[in-house]
mmCIF file of C-alpha atoms in Angstrom:
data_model
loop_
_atom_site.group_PDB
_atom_site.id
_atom_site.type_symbol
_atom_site.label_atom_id
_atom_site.label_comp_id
_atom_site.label_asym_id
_atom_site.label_seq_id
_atom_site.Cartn_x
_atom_site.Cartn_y
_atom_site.Cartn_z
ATOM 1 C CA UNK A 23 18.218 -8.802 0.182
ATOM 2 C CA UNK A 24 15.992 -8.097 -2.990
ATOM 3 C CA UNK A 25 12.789 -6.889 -1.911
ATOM 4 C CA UNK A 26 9.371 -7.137 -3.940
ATOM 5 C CA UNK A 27 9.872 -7.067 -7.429
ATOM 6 C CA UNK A 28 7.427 -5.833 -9.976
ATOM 7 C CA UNK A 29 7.725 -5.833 -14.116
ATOM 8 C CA UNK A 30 7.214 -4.519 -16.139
ATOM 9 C CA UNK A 31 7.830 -1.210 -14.607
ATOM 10 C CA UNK A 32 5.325 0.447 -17.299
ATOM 11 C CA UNK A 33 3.154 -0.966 -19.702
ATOM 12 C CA UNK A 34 1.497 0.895 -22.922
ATOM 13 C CA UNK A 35 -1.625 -1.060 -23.822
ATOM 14 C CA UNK A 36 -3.976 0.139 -26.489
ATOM 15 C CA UNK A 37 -7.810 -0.175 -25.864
ATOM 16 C CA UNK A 38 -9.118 -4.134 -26.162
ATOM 17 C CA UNK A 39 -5.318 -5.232 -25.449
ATOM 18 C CA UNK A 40 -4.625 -7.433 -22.069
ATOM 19 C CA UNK A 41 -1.986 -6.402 -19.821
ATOM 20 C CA UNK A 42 -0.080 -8.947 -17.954
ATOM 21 C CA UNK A 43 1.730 -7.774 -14.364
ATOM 22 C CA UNK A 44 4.327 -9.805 -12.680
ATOM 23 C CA UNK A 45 5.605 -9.632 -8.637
ATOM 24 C CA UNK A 46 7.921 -11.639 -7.535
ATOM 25 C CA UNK A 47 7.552 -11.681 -3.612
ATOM 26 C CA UNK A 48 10.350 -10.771 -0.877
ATOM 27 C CA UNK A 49 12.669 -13.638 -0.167
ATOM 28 C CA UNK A 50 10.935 -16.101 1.858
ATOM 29 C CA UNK A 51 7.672 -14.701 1.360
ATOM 30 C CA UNK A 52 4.710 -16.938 0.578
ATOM 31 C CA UNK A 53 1.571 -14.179 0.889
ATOM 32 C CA UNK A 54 0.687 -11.807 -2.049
ATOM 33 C CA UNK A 55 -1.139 -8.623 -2.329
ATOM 34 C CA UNK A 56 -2.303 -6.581 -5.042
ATOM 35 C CA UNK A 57 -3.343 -3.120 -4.812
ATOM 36 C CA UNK A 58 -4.344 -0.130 -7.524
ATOM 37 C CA UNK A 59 -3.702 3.362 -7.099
ATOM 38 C CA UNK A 60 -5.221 5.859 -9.345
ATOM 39 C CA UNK A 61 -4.008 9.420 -9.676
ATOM 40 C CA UNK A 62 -3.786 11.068 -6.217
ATOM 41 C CA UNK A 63 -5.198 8.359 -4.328
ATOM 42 C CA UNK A 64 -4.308 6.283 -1.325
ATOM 43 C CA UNK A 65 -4.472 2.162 -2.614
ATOM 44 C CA UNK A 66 -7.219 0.400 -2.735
ATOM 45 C CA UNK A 67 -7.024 -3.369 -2.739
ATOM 46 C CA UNK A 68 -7.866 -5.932 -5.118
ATOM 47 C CA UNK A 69 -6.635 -9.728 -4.269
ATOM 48 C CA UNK A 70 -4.523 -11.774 -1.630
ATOM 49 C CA UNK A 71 -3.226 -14.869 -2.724
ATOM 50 C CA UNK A 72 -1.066 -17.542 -1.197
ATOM 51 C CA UNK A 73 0.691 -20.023 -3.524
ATOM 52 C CA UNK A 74 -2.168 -21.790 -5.824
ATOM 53 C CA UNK A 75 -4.712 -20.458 -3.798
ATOM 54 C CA UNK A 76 -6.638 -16.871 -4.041
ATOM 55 C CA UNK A 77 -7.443 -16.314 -0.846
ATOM 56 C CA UNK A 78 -9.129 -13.140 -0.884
ATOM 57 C CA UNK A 79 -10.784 -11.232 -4.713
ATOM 58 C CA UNK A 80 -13.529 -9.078 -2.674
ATOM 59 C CA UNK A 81 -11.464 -5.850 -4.597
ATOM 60 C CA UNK A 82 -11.263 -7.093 -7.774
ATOM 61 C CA UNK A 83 -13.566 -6.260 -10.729
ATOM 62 C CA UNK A 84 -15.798 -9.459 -11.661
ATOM 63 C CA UNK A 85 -14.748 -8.686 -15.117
ATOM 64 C CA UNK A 86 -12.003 -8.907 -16.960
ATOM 65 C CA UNK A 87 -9.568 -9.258 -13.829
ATOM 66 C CA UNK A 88 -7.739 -11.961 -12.963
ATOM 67 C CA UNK A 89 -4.823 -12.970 -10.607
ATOM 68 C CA UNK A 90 -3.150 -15.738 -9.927
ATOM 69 C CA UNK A 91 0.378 -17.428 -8.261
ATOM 70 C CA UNK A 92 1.763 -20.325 -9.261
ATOM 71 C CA UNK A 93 3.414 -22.846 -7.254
ATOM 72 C CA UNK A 94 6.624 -21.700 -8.949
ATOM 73 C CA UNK A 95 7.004 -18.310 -10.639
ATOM 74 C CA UNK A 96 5.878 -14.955 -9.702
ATOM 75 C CA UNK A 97 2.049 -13.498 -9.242
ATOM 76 C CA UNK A 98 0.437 -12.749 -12.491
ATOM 77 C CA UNK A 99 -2.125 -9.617 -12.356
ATOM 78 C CA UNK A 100 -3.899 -10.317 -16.058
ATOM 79 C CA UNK A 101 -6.430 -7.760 -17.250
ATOM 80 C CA UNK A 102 -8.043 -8.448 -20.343
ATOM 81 C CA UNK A 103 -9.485 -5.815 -22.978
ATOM 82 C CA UNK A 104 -8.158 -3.168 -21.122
ATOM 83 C CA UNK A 105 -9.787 0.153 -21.216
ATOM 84 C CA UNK A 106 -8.792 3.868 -20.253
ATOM 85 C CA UNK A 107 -10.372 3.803 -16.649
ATOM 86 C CA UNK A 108 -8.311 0.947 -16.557
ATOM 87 C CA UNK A 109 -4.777 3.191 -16.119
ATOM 88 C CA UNK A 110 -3.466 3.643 -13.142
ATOM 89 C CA UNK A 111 -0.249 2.144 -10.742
ATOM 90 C CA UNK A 112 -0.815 -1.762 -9.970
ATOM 91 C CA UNK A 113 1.048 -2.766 -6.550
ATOM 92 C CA UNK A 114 2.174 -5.857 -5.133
ATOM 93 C CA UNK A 115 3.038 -6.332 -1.682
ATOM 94 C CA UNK A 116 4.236 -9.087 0.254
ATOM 95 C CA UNK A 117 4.411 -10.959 4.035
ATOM 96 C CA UNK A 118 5.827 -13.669 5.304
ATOM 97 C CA UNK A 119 2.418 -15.663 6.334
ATOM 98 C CA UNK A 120 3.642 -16.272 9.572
ATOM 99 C CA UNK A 121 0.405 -14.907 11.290
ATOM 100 C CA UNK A 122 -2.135 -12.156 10.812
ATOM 101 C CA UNK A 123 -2.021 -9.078 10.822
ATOM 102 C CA UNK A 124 1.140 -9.011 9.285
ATOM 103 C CA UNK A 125 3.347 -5.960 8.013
ATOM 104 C CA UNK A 126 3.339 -5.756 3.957
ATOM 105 C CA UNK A 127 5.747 -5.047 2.363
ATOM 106 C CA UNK A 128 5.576 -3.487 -1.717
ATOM 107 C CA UNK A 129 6.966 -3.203 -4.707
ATOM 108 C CA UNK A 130 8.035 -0.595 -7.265
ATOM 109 C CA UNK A 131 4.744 -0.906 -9.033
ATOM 110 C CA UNK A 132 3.796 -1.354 -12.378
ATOM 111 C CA UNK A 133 2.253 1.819 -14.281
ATOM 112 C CA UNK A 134 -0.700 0.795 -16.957
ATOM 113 C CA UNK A 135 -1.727 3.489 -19.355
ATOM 114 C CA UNK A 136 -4.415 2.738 -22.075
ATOM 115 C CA UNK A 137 -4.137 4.370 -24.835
ATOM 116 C CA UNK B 149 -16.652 -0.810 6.530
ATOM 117 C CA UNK B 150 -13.393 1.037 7.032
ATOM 118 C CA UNK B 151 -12.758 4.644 6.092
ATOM 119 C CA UNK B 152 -9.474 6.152 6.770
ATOM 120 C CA UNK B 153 -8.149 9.746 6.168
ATOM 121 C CA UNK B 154 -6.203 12.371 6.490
ATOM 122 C CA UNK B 155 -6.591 15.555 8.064
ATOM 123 C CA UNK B 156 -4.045 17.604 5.690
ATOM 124 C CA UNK B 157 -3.547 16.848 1.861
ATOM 125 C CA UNK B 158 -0.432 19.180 2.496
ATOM 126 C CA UNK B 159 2.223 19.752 4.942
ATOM 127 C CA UNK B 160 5.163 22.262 4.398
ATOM 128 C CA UNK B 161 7.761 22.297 7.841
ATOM 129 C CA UNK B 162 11.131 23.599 7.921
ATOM 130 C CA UNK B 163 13.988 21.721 7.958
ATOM 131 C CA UNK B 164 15.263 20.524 11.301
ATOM 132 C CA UNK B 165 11.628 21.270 12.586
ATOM 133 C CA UNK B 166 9.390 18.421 14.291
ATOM 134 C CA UNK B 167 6.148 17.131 11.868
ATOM 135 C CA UNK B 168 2.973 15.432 12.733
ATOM 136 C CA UNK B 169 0.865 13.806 10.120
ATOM 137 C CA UNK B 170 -2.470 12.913 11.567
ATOM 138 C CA UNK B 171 -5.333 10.238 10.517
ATOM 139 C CA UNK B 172 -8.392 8.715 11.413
ATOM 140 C CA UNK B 173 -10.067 6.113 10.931
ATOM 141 C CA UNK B 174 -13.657 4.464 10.802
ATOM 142 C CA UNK B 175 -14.099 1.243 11.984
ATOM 143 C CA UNK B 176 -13.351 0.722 15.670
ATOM 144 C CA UNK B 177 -12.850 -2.962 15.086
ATOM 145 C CA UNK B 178 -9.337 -1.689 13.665
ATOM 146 C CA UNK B 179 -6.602 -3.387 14.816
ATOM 147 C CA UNK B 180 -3.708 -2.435 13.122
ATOM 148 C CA UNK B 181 -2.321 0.455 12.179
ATOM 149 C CA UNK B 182 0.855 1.030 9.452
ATOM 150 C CA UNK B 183 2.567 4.413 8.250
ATOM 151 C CA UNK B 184 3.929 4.239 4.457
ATOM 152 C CA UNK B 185 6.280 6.550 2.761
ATOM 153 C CA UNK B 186 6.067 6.883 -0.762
ATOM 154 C CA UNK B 187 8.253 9.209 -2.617
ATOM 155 C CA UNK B 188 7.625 10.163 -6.831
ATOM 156 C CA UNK B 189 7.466 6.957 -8.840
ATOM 157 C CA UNK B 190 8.452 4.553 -6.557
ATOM 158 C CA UNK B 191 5.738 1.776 -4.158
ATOM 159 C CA UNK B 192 4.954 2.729 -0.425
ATOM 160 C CA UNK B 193 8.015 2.220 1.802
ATOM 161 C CA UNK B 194 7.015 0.743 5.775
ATOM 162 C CA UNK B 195 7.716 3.076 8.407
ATOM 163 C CA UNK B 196 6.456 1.691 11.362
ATOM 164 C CA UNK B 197 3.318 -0.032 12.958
ATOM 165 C CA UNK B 198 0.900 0.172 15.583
ATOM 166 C CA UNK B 199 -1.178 -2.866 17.085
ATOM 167 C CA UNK B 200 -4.166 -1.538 18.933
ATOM 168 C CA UNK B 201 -2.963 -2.896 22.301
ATOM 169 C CA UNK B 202 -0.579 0.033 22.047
ATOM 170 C CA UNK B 203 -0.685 3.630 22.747
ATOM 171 C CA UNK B 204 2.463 4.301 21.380
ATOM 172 C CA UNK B 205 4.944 3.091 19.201
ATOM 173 C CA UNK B 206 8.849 4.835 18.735
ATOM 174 C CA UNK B 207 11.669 3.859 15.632
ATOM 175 C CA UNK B 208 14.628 5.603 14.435
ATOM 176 C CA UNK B 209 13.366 9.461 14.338
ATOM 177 C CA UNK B 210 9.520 8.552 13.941
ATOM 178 C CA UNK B 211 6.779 8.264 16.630
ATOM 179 C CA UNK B 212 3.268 6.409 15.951
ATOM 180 C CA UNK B 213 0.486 7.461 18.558
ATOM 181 C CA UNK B 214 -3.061 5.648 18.448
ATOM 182 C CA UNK B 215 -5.752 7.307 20.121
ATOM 183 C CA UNK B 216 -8.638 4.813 20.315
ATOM 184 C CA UNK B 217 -10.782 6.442 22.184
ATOM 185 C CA UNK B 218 -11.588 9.306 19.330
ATOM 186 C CA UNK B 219 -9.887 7.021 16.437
ATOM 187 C CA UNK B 220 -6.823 8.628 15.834
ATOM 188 C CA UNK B 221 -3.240 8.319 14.931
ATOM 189 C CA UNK B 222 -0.445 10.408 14.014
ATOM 190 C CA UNK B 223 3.085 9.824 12.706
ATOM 191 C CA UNK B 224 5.858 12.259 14.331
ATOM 192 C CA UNK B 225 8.723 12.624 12.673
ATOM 193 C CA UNK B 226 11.748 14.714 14.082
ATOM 194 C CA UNK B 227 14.148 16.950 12.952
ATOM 195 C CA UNK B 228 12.286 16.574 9.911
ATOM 196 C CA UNK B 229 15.008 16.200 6.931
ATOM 197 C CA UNK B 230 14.755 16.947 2.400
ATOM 198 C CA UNK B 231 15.277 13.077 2.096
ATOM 199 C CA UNK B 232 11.588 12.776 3.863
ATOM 200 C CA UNK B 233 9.731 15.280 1.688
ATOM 201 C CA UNK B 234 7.173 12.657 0.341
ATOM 202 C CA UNK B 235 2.963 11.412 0.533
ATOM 203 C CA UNK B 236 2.644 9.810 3.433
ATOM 204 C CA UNK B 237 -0.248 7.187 4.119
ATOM 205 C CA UNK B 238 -1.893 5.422 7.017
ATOM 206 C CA UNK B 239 -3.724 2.469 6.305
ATOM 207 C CA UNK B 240 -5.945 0.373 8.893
ATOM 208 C CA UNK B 241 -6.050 -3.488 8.988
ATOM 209 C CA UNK B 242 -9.948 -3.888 9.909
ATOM 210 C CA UNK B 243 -10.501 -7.294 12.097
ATOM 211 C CA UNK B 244 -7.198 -8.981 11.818
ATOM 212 C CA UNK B 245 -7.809 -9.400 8.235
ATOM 213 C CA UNK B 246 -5.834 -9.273 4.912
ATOM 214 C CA UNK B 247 -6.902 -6.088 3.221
ATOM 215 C CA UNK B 248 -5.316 -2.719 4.022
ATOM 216 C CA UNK B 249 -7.650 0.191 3.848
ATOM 217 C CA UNK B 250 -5.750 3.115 2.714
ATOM 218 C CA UNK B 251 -6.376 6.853 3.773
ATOM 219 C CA UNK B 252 -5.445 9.615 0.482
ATOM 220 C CA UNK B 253 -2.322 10.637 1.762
ATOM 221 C CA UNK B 254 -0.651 13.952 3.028
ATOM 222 C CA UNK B 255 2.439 15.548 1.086
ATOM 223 C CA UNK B 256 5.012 16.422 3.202
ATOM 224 C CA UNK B 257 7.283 19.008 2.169
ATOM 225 C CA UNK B 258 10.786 20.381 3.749
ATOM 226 C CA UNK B 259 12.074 23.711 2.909
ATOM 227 C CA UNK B 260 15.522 24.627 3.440
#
């Protein structure tokens, strides 16, 4: 019964350096979220994707962000030439597509910090 | 758009004693409502939900009630216990859609 998985769990990047973020949805799950959370914050979203297909990117920067899920493998979060604003904990959550709304359910996180 | 919040950043009960965590919300196209745990370093754990066709939702020591009529919720927890000291959110699901909207999140804390 693994639940949403998330690696690395923290990630060290140094100014200009891309950070790559991996979730591996529940079990059966074909629906995945990503969300940020900075410093005492509530989550803000950034991108839904289904398998091959981003479905929704109205949260994500224009620049420099990118996300994507392959037909096989986990959801990639990619952010190129990081920089400090750039820290904070990157979520993923995911649902079983099976209508909407739909309960979400999330991973450990991944925590960025930019040196 | 949606806005969502919380009434109390902080909330220090007793153990034993009975806590309510309160939100509102925004955008009375709303629709559904979630409660998430999240303790220290670790992702937002589901509670329980709320679809709007509800008034009021019960699980295993935690009550959801949605007001829509003023655009509120709370989250009831009983005999509140250490193991729930933690940030609670609500987050709204505006139209049916994919996007949470997350409020900031009250801290719960039990004392002995």
């Amino acid at each position: 019964n693994a639940g949403v998985m998330q690696n690395p769990r923290h990630l060290v990047r140094r100014r200009g350096q891309e950070a790559r973020l991996r979730c591996s949805p529940m079990k059966g799950h074909s629906h995945v979220y990503w969300y940020r959370q900075l410093p005492e914050e509530g989550l803000k979203f950034m991108v839904y994707l289904q398998k091959e297909n981003i479905i929704d990117e109205s949260g994500m920067p224009k620049e420099r962000f990118s996300a994507e899920f392959p037909k096989e493998g986990p959801s990639i979060l990619r952010i190129q030439q990081v920089v400090r604003g750039d820290s904070a904990a990157y979520f993923c959550a995911s649902s079983a597509g099976t209508g909407v709304p739909e309960t979400q359910y999330f991973g450990p996180g991944t925590r960025l910090l930019v040196l | 758009g949606e806005s969502v919040g919380l009434h109390l950043p902080t909330l220090s009960v007793q153990e034993g004693d009975n806590s309510i965590i309160n939100c509102a919300y925004s955008n009375s196209a709303s629709d559904y409502f979630i409660w998430y745990k999240q303790e220290s370093g670790k992702g937002p754990q589901f509670i329980i939900d709320i679809r709007s066709n509800m008034d009021k939702r019960q699980g295993q020591r935690v009550t959801v009630l949605l007001n829509k009529t003023v655009k509120h919720l709370s989250l009831q927890i009983a005999a509140t216990q250490p193991g729930d000291s933690a940030v609670y959110f609500c987050a709204a699901n505006p139209n049916s859609g994919y996007a949470l909207n997350f409020g900031k999140g009250t801290s719960l804390l039990v004392t002995p």
